[in-house]
Coordinates of N, CA and C in Angstrom, one line a residue:
Chain L
X1 N 0.7 -1.1 0.0 CA 0.2 0.2 0.0 C 0.9 1.2 0.1
X2 N -0.1 2.5 0.0 CA 0.9 3.6 0.0 C 1.8 4.2 -1.2
X3 N 1.3 3.8 -2.4 CA 1.8 4.1 -3.5 C 1.5 5.3 -4.1
X4 N 2.6 6.4 -4.5 CA 2.7 7.5 -5.3 C 3.2 7.5 -6.4
X5 N 2.6 7.9 -7.6 CA 2.9 7.6 -8.7 C 3.1 9.1 -9.4
X6 N 4.0 9.0 -10.2 CA 4.5 10.3 -11.0 C 4.5 10.3 -12.4
X7 N 4.1 11.2 -12.9 CA 4.0 10.8 -14.6 C 4.2 12.2 -15.1
X8 N 5.2 12.5 -16.2 CA 6.0 11.3 -16.6 C 7.0 11.2 -15.9
X9 N 7.8 10.0 -16.2 CA 8.9 9.7 -15.4 C 10.3 10.3 -16.3
X10 N 10.2 10.8 -17.4 CA 11.1 11.8 -17.9 C 10.3 12.6 -19.1
X11 N 11.0 13.7 -19.4 CA 10.5 14.6 -20.3 C 11.4 15.5 -21.1
X12 N 11.5 15.6 -22.3 CA 12.4 16.5 -22.8 C 11.5 17.5 -23.7
X13 N 11.7 18.9 -23.2 CA 10.9 20.1 -23.8 C 11.8 21.1 -24.4
X14 N 11.4 22.0 -25.0 CA 11.9 22.9 -25.7 C 12.2 24.2 -25.0
X15 N 13.1 25.1 -24.9 CA 13.1 26.3 -23.9 C 11.9 27.2 -24.2
X16 N 11.2 27.9 -23.4 CA 10.1 28.4 -23.6 C 8.7 27.8 -23.6
X17 N 8.7 26.5 -23.6 CA 7.4 25.7 -23.3 C 7.1 25.4 -21.9
X18 N 6.0 24.9 -21.8 CA 5.6 24.5 -20.7 C 5.4 23.1 -20.2
X19 N 5.7 22.5 -19.1 CA 5.5 21.1 -18.9 C 4.9 20.7 -17.4
X20 N 3.9 19.7 -17.6 CA 3.2 19.5 -16.4 C 3.5 18.3 -16.1
X21 N 3.6 18.1 -14.5 CA 4.2 17.0 -14.1 C 2.7 16.3 -13.0
X22 N 2.5 15.0 -13.2 CA 1.3 14.8 -12.2 C 1.8 13.7 -11.1
X23 N 1.2 14.0 -10.0 CA 1.6 13.0 -9.1 C 0.0 12.5 -8.2
X24 N 0.4 11.3 -8.4 CA -1.0 10.5 -7.8 C -0.8 9.7 -6.8
X25 N -1.6 9.9 -5.5 CA -1.5 8.8 -4.3 C -2.6 7.9 -5.1
X26 N -2.1 6.5 -5.2 CA -3.1 5.6 -5.8 C -4.1 4.8 -4.9
X27 N -3.6 4.5 -3.5 CA -4.3 3.8 -2.6 C -4.7 4.6 -1.4
X28 N -4.4 5.9 -1.4 CA -4.7 6.6 -0.2 C -5.1 8.2 -0.8
X29 N -5.6 8.8 0.2 CA -6.1 10.3 0.2 C -4.9 11.0 0.9
X30 N -4.7 12.0 0.1 CA -3.4 12.8 0.7 C -3.7 14.3 0.7
X31 N -4.0 14.7 1.9 CA -4.3 16.3 1.8 C -3.4 16.8 1.7
X32 N -2.1 16.7 1.8 CA -0.9 17.5 1.6 C 0.0 16.8 1.1
X33 N 0.5 17.4 -0.1 CA 1.6 16.5 -0.9 C 2.8 17.8 -1.1
X34 N 4.0 17.4 -1.1 CA 5.1 17.9 -1.5 C 6.1 18.1 -2.5
X35 N 6.3 19.1 -3.3 CA 7.3 18.9 -4.2 C 8.5 19.4 -4.1
X36 N 9.4 18.3 -4.5 CA 11.1 18.7 -4.4 C 12.1 18.8 -5.4
X37 N 13.0 19.4 -5.5 CA 13.7 19.4 -6.9 C 15.1 18.8 -6.3
X38 N 15.9 18.1 -7.4 CA 17.0 17.8 -7.1 C 17.9 17.9 -8.4
X39 N 19.2 18.7 -8.1 CA 20.1 19.0 -9.1 C 21.1 17.8 -8.9
X40 N 22.0 17.6 -10.1 CA 22.9 16.4 -9.9 C 23.8 16.5 -8.9
X41 N 24.0 15.2 -8.3 CA 24.9 15.2 -7.0 C 24.6 16.2 -5.9
X42 N 23.3 16.5 -5.8 CA 23.0 17.0 -4.6 C 21.8 16.5 -3.8
X43 N 21.3 16.9 -2.9 CA 20.2 16.5 -2.0 C 18.8 17.1 -2.6
X44 N 17.9 16.6 -2.2 CA 16.7 17.1 -2.6 C 16.4 18.4 -1.8
X45 N 15.8 19.4 -2.7 CA 15.4 20.8 -1.9 C 13.8 20.8 -2.0
X46 N 13.1 21.1 -0.6 CA 11.7 21.3 -1.1 C 11.3 22.6 -2.0
X47 N 10.5 22.5 -2.8 CA 10.4 23.5 -3.3 C 9.2 24.3 -2.8
X48 N 7.8 23.4 -2.6 CA 6.6 23.9 -2.0 C 5.9 22.6 -1.6
X49 N 4.7 23.3 -0.7 CA 3.9 22.5 0.3 C 2.5 22.6 -0.6
X50 N 1.9 21.7 -1.0 CA 0.6 21.8 -1.7 C -0.6 21.0 -0.9
X51 N -1.7 21.8 -0.6 CA -2.5 21.4 0.3 C -3.7 21.3 -0.5
X52 N -4.5 20.1 -0.6 CA -5.8 19.9 -1.3 C -7.1 21.3 -0.8
X53 N -7.2 21.9 -2.1 CA -8.3 22.9 -2.1 C -7.8 24.3 -1.6
X54 N -6.4 24.2 -1.5 CA -6.1 25.7 -1.0 C -4.7 26.0 -2.0
X55 N -4.3 27.5 -2.0 CA -3.1 27.4 -2.5 C -2.0 26.9 -2.1
X56 N -1.0 26.7 -3.1 CA 0.4 26.3 -2.3 C 1.2 26.8 -1.2
X57 N 2.1 26.5 -0.7 CA 3.0 27.5 0.2 C 4.5 27.1 -0.7
X58 N 5.1 28.0 -0.9 CA 6.2 28.0 -1.9 C 7.5 28.4 -0.7
X59 N 8.6 27.5 -0.7 CA 9.8 27.9 0.0 C 10.4 29.0 -0.6
X60 N 11.3 29.7 0.2 CA 12.1 31.0 0.0 C 12.8 30.8 -1.3
X61 N 12.7 31.8 -2.5 CA 13.7 31.7 -3.7 C 13.0 30.9 -4.6
X62 N 11.7 30.1 -4.6 CA 10.9 29.2 -5.8 C 9.9 30.2 -5.9
X63 N 9.9 30.5 -7.5 CA 9.0 31.5 -7.9 C 7.8 30.8 -8.1
X64 N 6.5 31.1 -7.6 CA 5.2 30.5 -7.3 C 4.8 30.9 -9.1
X65 N 5.0 31.9 -9.8 CA 4.4 32.1 -11.1 C 5.0 31.3 -12.3
X66 N 6.3 30.4 -11.7 CA 7.1 29.9 -12.7 C 6.7 28.3 -12.5
X67 N 6.5 28.0 -11.2 CA 6.3 26.5 -10.8 C 4.6 26.6 -10.2
X68 N 3.8 26.4 -11.2 CA 2.3 26.4 -10.6 C 1.9 24.9 -10.2
X69 N 1.6 25.3 -9.1 CA 1.0 24.0 -8.4 C -0.4 23.8 -8.1
X70 N -1.1 22.5 -8.6 CA -2.6 22.3 -8.5 C -2.7 21.4 -7.6
X71 N -3.6 21.5 -6.5 CA -4.2 20.3 -5.7 C -5.6 20.0 -5.7
X72 N -6.2 19.7 -6.6 CA -7.6 19.6 -6.9 C -8.2 18.7 -6.2
X73 N -7.7 17.4 -5.9 CA -8.3 16.4 -5.4 C -7.6 15.7 -4.6
X74 N -8.0 14.8 -3.4 CA -7.2 14.4 -2.5 C -6.1 13.6 -2.8
X75 N -6.2 13.0 -4.4 CA -5.5 12.0 -5.1 C -4.6 12.5 -6.0
X76 N -4.5 13.8 -6.2 CA -3.8 14.3 -7.4 C -3.3 15.6 -7.4
X77 N -2.0 15.8 -7.4 CA -1.3 17.3 -7.3 C -0.7 17.4 -8.7
X78 N -0.6 18.6 -9.3 CA 0.3 18.7 -10.6 C 1.0 20.1 -10.5
X79 N 2.3 19.8 -11.1 CA 3.3 21.0 -10.8 C 3.5 21.2 -12.5
X80 N 3.2 22.3 -13.0 CA 3.6 22.9 -14.1 C 4.9 23.8 -14.1
X81 N 5.5 23.6 -15.0 CA 7.0 24.2 -15.1 C 6.8 25.4 -16.3
X82 N 6.6 26.6 -16.3 CA 6.0 27.6 -17.1 C 7.4 28.2 -17.8
X83 N 7.1 28.4 -19.2 CA 8.0 29.0 -19.8 C 9.9 28.1 -19.2
X84 N 9.8 27.2 -19.6 CA 10.9 26.3 -19.3 C 12.1 26.9 -19.8
X85 N 13.1 27.1 -19.1 CA 14.6 27.3 -19.5 C 15.5 26.3 -19.2
X86 N 16.8 25.8 -19.9 CA 17.8 24.9 -19.6 C 18.2 24.8 -18.0
X87 N 18.3 25.8 -17.1 CA 18.3 26.0 -15.9 C 17.3 25.2 -14.9
X88 N 16.0 25.0 -15.7 CA 15.2 24.4 -14.9 C 15.2 22.7 -15.0
X89 N 16.1 22.7 -15.9 CA 16.5 21.2 -16.1 C 16.7 20.4 -14.7
X90 N 16.3 19.4 -14.4 CA 16.3 18.8 -12.8 C 15.6 17.7 -12.7
X91 N 15.8 17.0 -11.4 CA 14.7 15.8 -11.1 C 13.9 16.5 -10.3
X92 N 12.5 16.4 -10.8 CA 11.3 16.7 -9.8 C 10.8 15.6 -8.9
X93 N 10.5 15.6 -7.7 CA 10.0 14.3 -7.1 C 8.8 15.0 -6.0
X94 N 7.7 14.2 -6.2 CA 6.8 14.5 -5.0 C 6.5 13.6 -4.1
X95 N 6.0 14.0 -2.8 CA 5.7 13.0 -1.9 C 4.2 13.4 -1.3
X96 N 3.7 12.4 -0.9 CA 2.3 12.5 0.0 C 1.8 12.1 1.2
X97 N 1.3 12.9 2.2 CA 1.1 12.6 3.1 C -0.5 12.2 3.2
X98 N -0.4 11.0 3.9 CA -1.9 10.5 4.0 C -2.8 11.4 5.1
X99 N -4.0 11.2 4.7 CA -4.9 12.2 5.4 C -5.2 12.1 6.9
X100 N -4.8 11.0 7.4 CA -4.8 10.9 8.7 C -3.4 10.6 9.5
X101 N -2.6 11.2 8.7 CA -1.2 10.8 9.1 C -0.5 11.6 10.2
X102 N 0.2 11.5 10.9 CA 1.1 11.8 11.9 C 2.3 11.7 11.7
X103 N 3.3 12.3 12.5 CA 4.9 12.2 12.3 C 5.4 10.8 12.8
X104 N 4.5 9.9 13.1 CA 4.6 8.8 13.2 C 4.2 7.7 12.0
X105 N 3.9 8.4 10.9 CA 3.6 7.6 9.6 C 4.7 8.3 8.6
X106 N 5.1 7.5 7.9 CA 6.1 7.8 6.9 C 5.5 8.8 5.6
X107 N 6.2 9.5 5.0 CA 5.9 10.1 4.0 C 6.2 9.1 2.8
X108 N 5.5 9.1 1.6 CA 5.7 8.2 0.8 C 6.2 9.1 -0.6
X109 N 7.1 8.6 -1.5 CA 7.6 9.5 -2.5 C 7.2 8.7 -4.0
X110 N 7.1 9.5 -5.0 CA 6.7 9.0 -6.3 C 8.4 9.0 -6.9
X111 N 8.3 8.1 -8.0 CA 9.7 7.9 -8.6 C 10.5 9.1 -9.2
X112 N 9.9 10.1 -9.3 CA 10.4 11.2 -10.0 C 10.3 11.5 -11.4
X113 N 10.4 12.6 -11.9 CA 10.4 13.3 -13.1 C 11.7 13.8 -13.5
X114 N 12.2 13.4 -14.7 CA 13.8 14.2 -15.4 C 13.1 14.7 -16.4
X115 N 13.4 16.1 -15.9 CA 13.2 17.3 -16.8 C 14.5 17.7 -17.7
X116 N 14.4 17.7 -18.7 CA 15.4 18.3 -19.5 C 14.8 19.3 -20.7
X117 N 15.2 20.4 -20.6 CA 14.9 21.6 -21.4 C 16.1 21.9 -22.3
X118 N 15.9 21.9 -23.7 CA 16.7 22.0 -24.6 C 16.7 23.5 -25.3
Chain T
X1 N 13.4 22.5 12.1 CA 13.6 21.0 12.4 C 14.8 20.9 12.9
X2 N 15.4 19.7 13.7 CA 16.5 19.4 14.2 C 17.8 19.2 12.9
X3 N 18.8 19.5 12.9 CA 19.7 19.2 11.8 C 20.4 17.6 12.2
X4 N 20.8 17.2 11.1 CA 21.3 15.9 11.5 C 22.7 15.8 10.7
X5 N 23.7 14.9 11.6 CA 25.2 14.9 10.8 C 25.2 13.5 10.3
X6 N 25.7 13.2 9.2 CA 26.0 11.6 8.8 C 27.6 11.9 7.9
X7 N 28.0 10.9 7.9 CA 29.4 10.8 7.1 C 29.0 10.9 5.6
X8 N 29.7 11.6 5.1 CA 29.4 11.6 3.3 C 29.6 10.2 2.7
X9 N 30.4 9.3 3.4 CA 30.3 8.2 2.3 C 30.9 6.7 3.3
X10 N 30.8 5.6 3.0 CA 30.9 4.6 3.7 C 31.0 3.9 2.6
X11 N 31.9 2.5 3.1 CA 32.1 1.2 2.2 C 31.6 0.2 2.9
X12 N 31.0 -1.1 2.4 CA 30.7 -2.1 3.2 C 30.8 -3.3 2.2
X13 N 31.6 -4.5 2.8 CA 31.6 -5.5 2.1 C 30.2 -6.5 1.8
X14 N 30.0 -7.0 0.6 CA 28.8 -7.8 0.6 C 28.5 -8.8 1.4
X15 N 27.2 -8.8 2.0 CA 27.1 -10.0 3.2 C 27.6 -9.6 4.5
X16 N 28.1 -8.5 4.6 CA 28.5 -7.8 6.1 C 27.3 -7.0 6.4
X17 N 27.3 -6.5 7.7 CA 26.5 -5.6 8.3 C 26.9 -4.2 8.0
X18 N 26.1 -3.3 7.5 CA 26.2 -2.0 7.1 C 25.7 -1.2 8.3
X19 N 26.5 -0.4 9.0 CA 26.3 0.2 10.2 C 26.3 1.7 10.0
X20 N 25.3 2.6 9.8 CA 25.3 4.1 9.4 C 25.0 4.8 10.6
X21 N 26.1 5.8 10.9 CA 25.5 6.5 11.9 C 25.1 8.0 11.7
X22 N 24.4 8.2 12.7 CA 23.7 9.6 12.8 C 23.5 10.4 13.5
X23 N 24.2 11.8 13.8 CA 24.1 12.6 15.0 C 23.0 13.5 14.9
X24 N 22.2 13.5 15.8 CA 21.1 14.6 16.1 C 20.9 15.1 17.0
X25 N 21.9 15.9 17.6 CA 21.9 16.6 19.0 C 21.1 17.4 19.4
X26 N 20.3 18.1 18.5 CA 19.4 19.1 19.1 C 17.9 18.5 18.8
X27 N 17.7 17.3 18.7 CA 16.4 16.8 18.4 C 15.4 17.0 19.6
X28 N 14.4 17.4 19.5 CA 13.2 17.6 20.6 C 12.7 16.3 20.9
X29 N 11.7 16.4 21.9 CA 11.2 15.4 22.3 C 10.1 14.7 21.6
X30 N 9.6 15.5 20.8 CA 8.5 14.7 19.7 C 9.0 14.8 18.6
X31 N 10.2 14.7 18.1 CA 10.5 14.3 16.9 C 11.3 13.2 16.7
X32 N 10.6 12.4 15.6 CA 11.0 11.2 15.1 C 12.3 11.2 14.4
X33 N 13.1 10.1 14.2 CA 14.2 9.7 13.6 C 13.8 9.1 12.3
X34 N 13.8 9.3 11.2 CA 13.4 8.7 10.1 C 14.5 8.3 9.1
X35 N 14.8 7.3 8.3 CA 15.6 6.8 7.3 C 15.1 6.4 6.1
X36 N 15.7 7.1 5.0 CA 15.3 6.9 3.7 C 16.5 6.6 2.8
X37 N 16.4 5.9 1.7 CA 17.7 5.8 0.9 C 16.9 6.4 -0.5
X38 N 17.9 6.6 -1.3 CA 17.7 7.0 -2.8 C 18.8 6.4 -3.6
X39 N 18.2 5.6 -4.4 CA 18.9 4.7 -5.4 C 18.9 5.5 -6.7
X40 N 20.1 5.6 -7.3 CA 20.2 6.6 -8.4 C 19.4 6.7 -9.5
X41 N 18.6 7.9 -9.4 CA 17.9 8.3 -10.2 C 16.4 7.6 -9.9
X42 N 16.1 7.7 -8.7 CA 14.8 7.0 -8.1 C 14.3 7.9 -6.9
X43 N 13.3 7.8 -6.5 CA 12.4 8.7 -5.4 C 13.3 8.0 -4.2
X44 N 13.0 8.7 -3.1 CA 13.2 8.2 -1.9 C 12.6 6.9 -1.6
X45 N 13.4 6.1 -0.9 CA 12.7 5.0 -0.4 C 12.6 4.8 1.1
X46 N 11.4 4.7 1.8 CA 11.5 4.8 3.1 C 11.8 3.6 3.7
X47 N 12.8 3.5 4.8 CA 13.5 2.3 5.4 C 12.9 2.0 6.9
X48 N 12.7 3.0 7.7 CA 12.4 2.6 9.0 C 12.5 4.0 9.8
X49 N 11.5 4.2 10.9 CA 11.8 5.4 11.8 C 11.5 4.9 13.1
X50 N 11.6 6.0 14.0 CA 11.7 5.4 15.7 C 11.3 6.9 16.1
X51 N 11.0 6.8 17.6 CA 11.3 8.0 18.2 C 12.1 7.7 19.4
X52 N 12.1 6.8 20.3 CA 13.0 6.5 21.6 C 13.5 5.0 21.6
X53 N 12.8 4.1 21.0 CA 12.9 2.7 21.3 C 13.6 2.1 20.0
X54 N 14.3 1.3 20.1 CA 14.7 0.7 18.8 C 13.8 -0.2 18.0
X55 N 13.9 0.1 16.8 CA 12.7 -0.6 15.9 C 13.7 -1.5 14.8
X56 N 13.1 -2.4 14.3 CA 13.3 -3.5 13.5 C 12.3 -3.6 12.3
X57 N 12.5 -3.8 11.4 CA 11.6 -4.2 10.3 C 12.3 -5.1 9.2
X58 N 11.6 -5.5 8.2 CA 12.1 -6.5 7.0 C 13.4 -6.0 6.8
X59 N 13.8 -4.4 6.6 CA 14.7 -3.9 6.0 C 15.8 -4.0 6.9
X60 N 15.5 -3.3 7.8 CA 16.7 -2.7 8.5 C 16.2 -2.8 10.1
X61 N 17.4 -2.6 11.0 CA 17.0 -2.0 12.4 C 17.6 -0.6 12.6
X62 N 17.1 0.1 13.8 CA 17.4 1.3 13.9 C 17.5 1.2 15.6
X63 N 18.9 1.8 15.8 CA 19.1 1.9 17.2 C 19.4 3.3 17.6
X64 N 18.3 3.7 18.8 CA 18.6 5.2 18.8 C 19.1 5.2 20.5
X65 N 20.1 5.8 20.9 CA 20.7 6.0 22.1 C 19.5 6.5 23.0
X66 N 20.1 6.2 24.3 CA 18.9 6.8 25.3 C 18.8 8.2 25.3
X67 N 20.0 9.1 25.1 CA 19.8 10.6 25.1 C 19.1 11.0 23.8
X68 N 18.9 10.3 23.0 CA 18.1 10.5 21.5 C 19.2 11.4 20.6
X69 N 20.4 11.4 21.1 CA 21.2 12.4 20.3 C 21.7 11.9 19.0
X70 N 21.9 10.5 19.0 CA 22.5 10.0 17.8 C 21.7 8.6 17.7
X71 N 21.9 8.1 16.4 CA 21.0 6.7 15.9 C 22.1 5.6 15.0
X72 N 22.0 4.7 14.9 CA 22.6 3.8 13.9 C 21.6 3.1 13.0
X73 N 21.6 3.1 11.8 CA 20.6 2.5 11.0 C 21.6 1.1 10.5
X74 N 21.1 0.0 10.9 CA 21.9 -1.1 10.7 C 21.1 -2.1 9.4
X75 N 21.7 -2.5 8.4 CA 21.3 -3.4 7.5 C 22.1 -4.6 7.6
X76 N 21.6 -5.6 8.0 CA 22.3 -6.8 8.9 C 22.8 -7.5 7.5
X77 N 22.6 -7.7 6.4 CA 23.4 -8.4 5.6 C 23.1 -7.5 4.3
X78 N 24.4 -6.8 4.0 CA 24.2 -5.8 2.8 C 24.4 -6.6 1.4
X79 N 23.6 -6.3 0.5 CA 24.0 -6.7 -0.7 C 24.1 -5.6 -2.0
X80 N 24.8 -5.8 -3.0 CA 24.8 -5.0 -3.6 C 24.0 -3.8 -4.3
X81 N 22.5 -4.5 -4.1 CA 21.4 -3.5 -4.4 C 21.5 -2.8 -3.3
X82 N 21.8 -2.7 -2.0 CA 21.7 -1.7 -1.1 C 22.6 -0.5 -1.2
X83 N 23.6 -0.5 -2.2 CA 24.3 0.7 -2.8 C 23.1 1.9 -3.0
X84 N 23.3 2.9 -2.2 CA 22.4 4.0 -2.5 C 22.8 5.3 -1.3
X85 N 22.4 6.2 -1.4 CA 22.5 7.5 -0.5 C 21.5 7.2 0.4
X86 N 22.0 7.2 1.8 CA 21.1 7.0 2.8 C 20.9 8.4 3.8
X87 N 19.8 8.6 3.9 CA 19.5 10.0 4.5 C 18.7 9.4 5.9
X88 N 19.5 10.3 6.9 CA 19.0 10.5 8.4 C 18.0 12.0 8.6
X89 N 16.8 11.7 8.7 CA 16.1 13.1 9.0 C 15.3 13.1 10.3
X90 N 15.6 13.8 10.9 CA 14.4 14.2 12.1 C 13.5 14.9 11.7
X91 N 12.1 14.2 11.8 CA 10.9 15.1 11.5 C 10.1 15.6 12.4
X92 N 9.6 16.8 12.2 CA 8.7 17.6 13.3 C 7.9 18.8 12.3
X93 N 7.8 19.8 12.9 CA 7.2 20.9 12.3 C 5.8 20.7 11.8
X94 N 5.0 21.8 11.5 CA 3.9 22.2 11.5 C 3.1 21.2 10.1
X95 N 4.0 21.1 9.0 CA 3.4 20.7 7.8 C 4.1 19.0 7.6
X96 N 4.8 18.5 8.5 CA 5.2 17.1 8.4 C 6.0 16.7 7.2
X97 N 6.7 17.8 6.8 CA 7.6 17.5 5.7 C 8.9 17.2 6.1
X98 N 9.7 16.7 5.2 CA 11.1 16.2 5.6 C 11.9 17.0 4.9
X99 N 13.1 17.4 5.6 CA 14.1 18.0 5.3 C 15.3 17.5 4.8
X100 N 15.9 17.2 3.9 CA 17.2 16.4 3.5 C 18.0 17.1 3.7
X101 N 19.2 16.3 4.3 CA 20.7 16.7 4.5 C 21.5 16.2 3.4
X102 N 22.7 16.0 3.4 CA 23.6 15.5 2.2 C 23.6 13.9 2.2
X103 N 23.1 13.4 3.3 CA 23.4 12.0 3.5 C 24.4 11.4 3.5
X104 N 24.7 9.9 3.5 CA 25.8 8.9 3.4 C 25.6 8.2 2.3
X105 N 26.8 8.2 1.3 CA 26.5 7.4 0.3 C 27.3 6.1 0.7
X106 N 26.5 4.8 0.4 CA 26.9 3.8 1.1 C 27.2 2.7 -0.3
X107 N 28.5 2.4 -0.4 CA 29.0 1.8 -1.6 C 29.1 0.3 -1.0
X108 N 28.3 -0.8 -1.4 CA 28.6 -2.2 -1.2 C 29.4 -2.9 -2.1
X109 N 30.7 -3.3 -1.6 CA 31.5 -3.9 -2.6 C 31.4 -5.5 -2.6
X110 N 31.6 -6.1 -3.6 CA 31.7 -7.6 -3.6 C 32.9 -8.0 -2.9

């Protein structure tokens, strides 16, 4: 149980275009989803926290107009990278928190999306 | 969230136990210690977590010192597939998210 699915697993796009990444909790409801970004040989950096039915909370330095997050249902959150540039090329990973979860319940992660902007 | 300190890298022989240390000297009383690992180009995989008691599951054992200022993750019989970056994370805060440090790169060698 507790499976988080991310789609696509990889995507190549041209500079200036937008890319949407989906994160789904397959067998549980997630009131909160987190979006991380990971550059090569670096650790995961939290980008934003997405709560179902409300606006996302972005970490300092993350442009909310560039990284649009929508959490329209308890099982789906999307991250749209708008007007992508080569410096946005990275590994994007989502994680989901179960509705009833506490700190005594692990976060579950998707398998990530490798974005390459040419 | 409390910060953690881990060695940047470790080697382990295949079949032997891998003992990965973590220091979290500023941990608060209600914060849990979580361990995740990340195999190259995949999302983090949950391993184990604990509050103050030692824990064991099918993947690993977690030993937390009595003062909770440090812990050790034990992989009892390491295999080549256990080669990964292992993250020790102290979890708390209002949103329940995880803050990742640099982790320990474990290399299991034949």
